[in-house]
Amino acid sequence: MAEEIKNFLYLNRRAPYGTIYAWESLEVVLIGAAFDQKVSLAFLDDGVFQIVKGQDTTGVDMKNFSPTYAALGDYDVNQLYVERESLEERGLTVDDLMHLTWEDEDEDWAEKDSIRVVSRAELAKIIEQQDVVFSF
Amino acid sequence: MSELHTVNKSPFEKSSFDSCVEHVLEGSAVLLYEDGVYAAIRGTAAEGKVKSAQGVKFYALGPDLKARGLSGERVTDGVEIVDYAGFVDLAAEYDKVVAWV
């Protein structure tokens, strides 16, 4: 039986440790990916802080879940859109972010970048193209 | 695809409303509910953003306005007030819902 594959986009708009939203989003993303849907993530507003490199939570008694983002590629989640304006407003560049990659099995497991920096206008169109949008 | 965007946070406390209006495309709609209804009020800093969104229809949830003591006359021109059934109709009418929580 042919199953319908839908495009799912997860909108991440919150910083990682002040609330549970970022972690919950990751949990739901991994569950969704297990159901063979087309999953992509967008990081905008304070959500861009989720994928900043060098996170160390040893002093605040919370789990550092940032390494989980590096595992997304293994779950075929390899479309991570990051909004350029949100980075700029926060004094960040793509070099401040973790280097997240995936391996393309169709090209002899070539390593490819998962992160794509897009403009606010481009992100608006990406949102439009989705079947389902989840907000965190 | 057309979208129904929803905002339930005050535009003065959170960036949800601003982010929403910056990502909404022509032909889509924005429904303001809970504290989001404050963005529907005339004379606020949000009024200009509501008015300048080209080809975007704005709605506000009546019971949430009423609960906050906001009468229909306070609502920015062009914003349509809907009830809960109207909310459901909008959710069904558009291809998908995009929540700015």
mmCIF file of C-alpha atoms in Angstrom:
data_model
loop_
_atom_site.group_PDB
_atom_site.id
_atom_site.type_symbol
_atom_site.label_atom_id
_atom_site.label_comp_id
_atom_site.label_asym_id
_atom_site.label_seq_id
_atom_site.Cartn_x
_atom_site.Cartn_y
_atom_site.Cartn_z
ATOM 1 C CA MET A 1 0.000 0.000 0.000
ATOM 2 C CA ALA A 2 1.388 3.364 -0.983
ATOM 3 C CA GLU A 3 1.599 5.580 2.044
ATOM 4 C CA GLU A 4 1.184 9.280 1.700
ATOM 5 C CA ILE A 5 4.385 11.146 2.484
ATOM 6 C CA LYS A 6 3.920 14.636 3.796
ATOM 7 C CA ASN A 7 6.273 17.551 4.277
ATOM 8 C CA PHE A 8 6.645 18.397 7.952
ATOM 9 C CA LEU A 9 8.358 21.587 9.074
ATOM 10 C CA TYR A 10 9.284 22.232 12.694
ATOM 11 C CA LEU A 11 9.554 25.927 13.547
ATOM 12 C CA ASN A 12 12.014 26.509 16.384
ATOM 13 C CA ARG A 13 11.753 29.996 17.835
ATOM 14 C CA ARG A 14 13.026 29.646 21.398
ATOM 15 C CA ALA A 15 16.438 29.567 23.074
ATOM 16 C CA PRO A 16 17.528 26.153 24.417
ATOM 17 C CA TYR A 17 17.646 26.194 28.247
ATOM 18 C CA GLY A 18 15.169 28.809 29.516
ATOM 19 C CA THR A 19 12.189 26.646 28.606
ATOM 20 C CA ILE A 20 11.659 22.995 27.614
ATOM 21 C CA TYR A 21 10.434 23.865 24.075
ATOM 22 C CA ALA A 22 13.725 23.258 22.236
ATOM 23 C CA TRP A 23 14.248 19.840 23.778
ATOM 24 C CA GLU A 24 10.621 18.852 23.249
ATOM 25 C CA SER A 25 10.907 19.874 19.612
ATOM 26 C CA LEU A 26 13.906 17.564 19.167
ATOM 27 C CA GLU A 27 11.979 14.672 20.727
ATOM 28 C CA VAL A 28 9.031 15.184 18.405
ATOM 29 C CA VAL A 29 11.298 15.590 15.362
ATOM 30 C CA LEU A 30 12.957 12.234 16.055
ATOM 31 C CA ILE A 31 9.585 10.539 16.509
ATOM 32 C CA GLY A 32 8.279 12.071 13.281
ATOM 33 C CA ALA A 33 11.377 11.019 11.367
ATOM 34 C CA ALA A 34 10.813 7.412 12.441
ATOM 35 C CA PHE A 35 7.524 7.471 10.513
ATOM 36 C CA ASP A 36 9.243 8.045 7.158
ATOM 37 C CA GLN A 37 7.874 11.523 6.600
ATOM 38 C CA LYS A 38 9.818 14.329 4.947
ATOM 39 C CA VAL A 39 11.022 16.357 7.887
ATOM 40 C CA SER A 40 12.768 19.701 7.893
ATOM 41 C CA LEU A 41 13.565 22.160 10.668
ATOM 42 C CA ALA A 42 13.650 25.931 10.707
ATOM 43 C CA PHE A 43 15.554 27.953 13.284
ATOM 44 C CA LEU A 44 14.440 31.558 13.606
ATOM 45 C CA ASP A 45 14.179 34.236 16.271
ATOM 46 C CA ASP A 46 15.788 32.920 19.495
ATOM 47 C CA GLY A 47 15.660 29.411 17.995
ATOM 48 C CA VAL A 48 19.015 30.095 16.322
ATOM 49 C CA PHE A 49 20.599 29.911 19.805
ATOM 50 C CA GLN A 50 19.727 26.190 19.898
ATOM 51 C CA ILE A 51 22.440 25.287 17.405
ATOM 52 C CA VAL A 52 25.224 27.566 18.619
ATOM 53 C CA LYS A 53 28.433 25.556 19.074
ATOM 54 C CA GLY A 54 30.338 25.153 22.338
ATOM 55 C CA GLN A 55 27.343 24.662 24.655
ATOM 56 C CA ASP A 56 28.432 23.492 28.126
ATOM 57 C CA THR A 57 25.728 23.009 30.756
ATOM 58 C CA THR A 58 27.913 21.495 33.482
ATOM 59 C CA GLY A 59 27.443 24.588 35.643
ATOM 60 C CA VAL A 60 23.656 24.746 35.439
ATOM 61 C CA ASP A 61 22.604 21.163 36.230
ATOM 62 C CA MET A 62 20.831 20.622 32.934
ATOM 63 C CA LYS A 63 21.416 18.099 30.180
ATOM 64 C CA ASN A 64 23.347 19.504 27.241
ATOM 65 C CA PHE A 65 21.164 18.187 24.419
ATOM 66 C CA SER A 66 22.973 20.088 21.662
ATOM 67 C CA PRO A 67 24.929 16.968 20.493
ATOM 68 C CA THR A 68 21.573 15.472 19.474
ATOM 69 C CA TYR A 69 21.355 17.911 16.559
ATOM 70 C CA ALA A 70 24.416 16.216 15.051
ATOM 71 C CA ALA A 71 22.509 12.897 15.052
ATOM 72 C CA LEU A 72 19.611 14.241 12.982
ATOM 73 C CA GLY A 73 21.408 13.377 9.742
ATOM 74 C CA ASP A 74 21.315 9.685 10.688
ATOM 75 C CA TYR A 75 17.515 9.935 10.840
ATOM 76 C CA ASP A 76 17.331 11.436 7.347
ATOM 77 C CA VAL A 77 16.647 14.865 8.810
ATOM 78 C CA ASN A 78 19.085 16.881 6.753
ATOM 79 C CA GLN A 79 17.225 20.064 5.862
ATOM 80 C CA LEU A 80 17.929 22.611 8.567
ATOM 81 C CA TYR A 81 16.935 26.128 7.544
ATOM 82 C CA VAL A 82 18.424 28.978 9.558
ATOM 83 C CA GLU A 83 17.062 32.485 9.094
ATOM 84 C CA ARG A 84 19.766 34.979 8.224
ATOM 85 C CA GLU A 85 18.029 38.013 9.773
ATOM 86 C CA SER A 86 17.588 36.173 13.081
ATOM 87 C CA LEU A 87 21.318 35.392 13.148
ATOM 88 C CA GLU A 88 22.245 38.993 12.336
ATOM 89 C CA GLU A 89 19.896 40.473 14.953
ATOM 90 C CA ARG A 90 21.699 38.351 17.559
ATOM 91 C CA GLY A 91 25.240 39.159 16.419
ATOM 92 C CA LEU A 92 25.768 35.638 15.083
ATOM 93 C CA THR A 93 27.154 34.244 11.848
ATOM 94 C CA VAL A 94 27.006 30.710 10.478
ATOM 95 C CA ASP A 95 30.521 30.194 11.907
ATOM 96 C CA ASP A 96 29.048 30.429 15.411
ATOM 97 C CA LEU A 97 26.819 27.419 14.692
ATOM 98 C CA MET A 98 27.599 23.724 15.018
ATOM 99 C CA HIS A 99 28.791 22.133 11.786
ATOM 100 C CA LEU A 100 25.894 19.770 11.144
ATOM 101 C CA THR A 101 26.221 17.271 8.309
ATOM 102 C CA TRP A 102 24.619 14.204 6.790
ATOM 103 C CA GLU A 103 25.887 11.405 4.564
ATOM 104 C CA ASP A 104 24.289 11.015 1.148
ATOM 105 C CA GLU A 105 23.944 7.296 0.426
ATOM 106 C CA ASP A 106 23.209 8.052 -3.246
ATOM 107 C CA GLU A 107 26.645 9.662 -3.593
ATOM 108 C CA ASP A 108 28.831 7.074 -1.862
ATOM 109 C CA TRP A 109 28.041 8.496 1.584
ATOM 110 C CA ALA A 110 29.485 11.895 0.721
ATOM 111 C CA GLU A 111 29.308 14.262 3.701
ATOM 112 C CA LYS A 112 27.049 17.248 3.065
ATOM 113 C CA ASP A 113 26.030 20.286 5.078
ATOM 114 C CA SER A 114 22.589 20.100 6.686
ATOM 115 C CA ILE A 115 22.348 23.804 7.502
ATOM 116 C CA ARG A 116 21.077 26.195 4.867
ATOM 117 C CA VAL A 117 20.976 29.873 5.734
ATOM 118 C CA VAL A 118 17.916 31.466 4.151
ATOM 119 C CA SER A 119 16.431 34.937 4.178
ATOM 120 C CA ARG A 120 13.210 35.777 5.994
ATOM 121 C CA ALA A 121 11.427 36.037 2.633
ATOM 122 C CA GLU A 122 12.758 32.629 1.560
ATOM 123 C CA LEU A 123 11.644 31.111 4.848
ATOM 124 C CA ALA A 124 8.147 32.498 4.354
ATOM 125 C CA LYS A 125 7.976 30.600 1.043
ATOM 126 C CA ILE A 126 9.421 27.434 2.626
ATOM 127 C CA ILE A 127 6.655 27.573 5.243
ATOM 128 C CA GLU A 128 4.100 27.984 2.470
ATOM 129 C CA GLN A 129 5.290 24.811 0.716
ATOM 130 C CA GLN A 130 4.730 22.542 3.735
ATOM 131 C CA ASP A 131 1.824 20.229 4.414
ATOM 132 C CA VAL A 132 2.140 20.491 8.192
ATOM 133 C CA VAL A 133 3.924 23.047 10.382
ATOM 134 C CA PHE A 134 4.690 22.372 14.046
ATOM 135 C CA SER A 135 5.659 25.314 16.248
ATOM 136 C CA PHE A 136 7.929 25.231 19.264
ATOM 137 C CA MET B 1 -0.872 26.948 -0.378
ATOM 138 C CA SER B 2 -2.709 29.425 1.781
ATOM 139 C CA GLU B 3 -2.162 29.526 5.501
ATOM 140 C CA LEU B 4 -4.034 30.514 8.605
ATOM 141 C CA HIS B 5 -1.456 31.984 10.975
ATOM 142 C CA THR B 6 -2.423 32.177 14.636
ATOM 143 C CA VAL B 7 -0.974 34.447 17.347
ATOM 144 C CA ASN B 8 -1.885 34.031 21.029
ATOM 145 C CA LYS B 9 0.737 36.216 22.704
ATOM 146 C CA SER B 10 0.642 39.947 23.408
ATOM 147 C CA PRO B 11 2.657 41.896 20.816
ATOM 148 C CA PHE B 12 4.109 43.920 23.692
ATOM 149 C CA GLU B 13 5.488 40.930 25.583
ATOM 150 C CA LYS B 14 6.630 38.491 22.881
ATOM 151 C CA SER B 15 7.925 38.699 19.316
ATOM 152 C CA SER B 16 5.329 36.179 18.040
ATOM 153 C CA PHE B 17 3.127 38.802 16.374
ATOM 154 C CA ASP B 18 6.075 40.593 14.733
ATOM 155 C CA SER B 19 7.528 37.324 13.461
ATOM 156 C CA CYS B 20 4.156 36.272 12.172
ATOM 157 C CA VAL B 21 3.534 39.433 10.131
ATOM 158 C CA GLU B 22 7.059 39.237 8.737
ATOM 159 C CA HIS B 23 6.462 35.714 7.415
ATOM 160 C CA VAL B 24 2.860 35.906 6.273
ATOM 161 C CA LEU B 25 2.294 35.874 2.504
ATOM 162 C CA GLU B 26 -0.414 37.529 0.434
ATOM 163 C CA GLY B 27 -3.594 35.446 0.345
ATOM 164 C CA SER B 28 -3.117 34.139 3.856
ATOM 165 C CA ALA B 29 -4.840 35.130 7.074
ATOM 166 C CA VAL B 30 -3.895 35.915 10.672
ATOM 167 C CA LEU B 31 -6.154 34.999 13.581
ATOM 168 C CA LEU B 32 -5.445 36.817 16.862
ATOM 169 C CA TYR B 33 -6.648 35.084 20.045
ATOM 170 C CA GLU B 34 -5.940 34.981 23.784
ATOM 171 C CA ASP B 35 -3.410 37.811 24.519
ATOM 172 C CA GLY B 36 -2.844 38.034 20.751
ATOM 173 C CA VAL B 37 -6.035 40.120 20.517
ATOM 174 C CA TYR B 38 -4.132 43.123 21.889
ATOM 175 C CA ALA B 39 -2.531 43.368 18.432
ATOM 176 C CA ALA B 40 -6.000 44.011 16.999
ATOM 177 C CA ILE B 41 -6.514 47.219 18.960
ATOM 178 C CA ARG B 42 -6.513 50.621 17.316
ATOM 179 C CA GLY B 43 -3.906 53.104 18.497
ATOM 180 C CA THR B 44 -1.385 50.453 19.474
ATOM 181 C CA ALA B 45 2.087 49.975 18.012
ATOM 182 C CA ALA B 46 0.674 46.909 16.243
ATOM 183 C CA GLU B 47 -1.999 48.820 14.302
ATOM 184 C CA GLY B 48 0.349 49.942 11.526
ATOM 185 C CA LYS B 49 1.569 46.400 10.972
ATOM 186 C CA VAL B 50 -1.977 45.112 10.679
ATOM 187 C CA LYS B 51 -2.862 47.822 8.187
ATOM 188 C CA SER B 52 0.252 47.518 6.039
ATOM 189 C CA ALA B 53 0.106 43.738 5.527
ATOM 190 C CA GLN B 54 -0.813 43.578 1.843
ATOM 191 C CA GLY B 55 -3.509 41.063 0.905
ATOM 192 C CA VAL B 56 -3.597 39.551 4.390
ATOM 193 C CA LYS B 57 -6.906 39.184 6.204
ATOM 194 C CA PHE B 58 -6.913 39.694 9.968
ATOM 195 C CA TYR B 59 -9.333 38.127 12.438
ATOM 196 C CA ALA B 60 -9.696 38.481 16.201
ATOM 197 C CA LEU B 61 -11.499 36.101 18.532
ATOM 198 C CA GLY B 62 -14.514 37.904 20.000
ATOM 199 C CA PRO B 63 -14.725 36.068 23.365
ATOM 200 C CA ASP B 64 -11.060 36.907 24.066
ATOM 201 C CA LEU B 65 -11.657 40.602 23.258
ATOM 202 C CA LYS B 66 -14.740 40.638 25.474
ATOM 203 C CA ALA B 67 -12.922 38.929 28.344
ATOM 204 C CA ARG B 68 -10.329 41.685 28.270
ATOM 205 C CA GLY B 69 -12.881 44.496 28.221
ATOM 206 C CA LEU B 70 -12.163 45.335 24.600
ATOM 207 C CA SER B 71 -15.258 46.311 22.649
ATOM 208 C CA GLY B 72 -15.610 45.994 18.895
ATOM 209 C CA GLU B 73 -15.150 49.765 18.489
ATOM 210 C CA ARG B 74 -11.613 49.467 19.817
ATOM 211 C CA VAL B 75 -10.632 47.056 17.050
ATOM 212 C CA THR B 76 -8.560 48.260 14.089
ATOM 213 C CA ASP B 77 -10.551 48.793 10.867
ATOM 214 C CA GLY B 78 -10.477 45.763 8.628
ATOM 215 C CA VAL B 79 -10.027 43.255 11.443
ATOM 216 C CA GLU B 80 -12.974 40.874 11.462
ATOM 217 C CA ILE B 81 -14.243 39.560 14.776
ATOM 218 C CA VAL B 82 -15.080 35.850 14.830
ATOM 219 C CA ASP B 83 -16.441 33.444 17.438
ATOM 220 C CA TYR B 84 -15.180 29.939 18.223
ATOM 221 C CA ALA B 85 -17.171 28.421 15.354
ATOM 222 C CA GLY B 86 -15.611 31.025 13.065
ATOM 223 C CA PHE B 87 -12.168 29.940 14.290
ATOM 224 C CA VAL B 88 -12.994 26.349 13.294
ATOM 225 C CA ASP B 89 -14.291 27.474 9.900
ATOM 226 C CA LEU B 90 -11.057 29.375 9.235
ATOM 227 C CA ALA B 91 -8.910 26.418 10.253
ATOM 228 C CA ALA B 92 -10.864 24.271 7.798
ATOM 229 C CA GLU B 93 -10.863 26.872 5.013
ATOM 230 C CA TYR B 94 -7.098 27.308 4.776
ATOM 231 C CA ASP B 95 -4.663 24.574 3.696
ATOM 232 C CA LYS B 96 -2.829 24.569 7.005
ATOM 233 C CA VAL B 97 -2.431 26.352 10.295
ATOM 234 C CA VAL B 98 0.869 27.972 11.290
ATOM 235 C CA ALA B 99 0.954 28.759 15.014
ATOM 236 C CA TRP B 100 3.208 31.530 16.331
ATOM 237 C CA VAL B 101 3.311 30.445 19.942
#
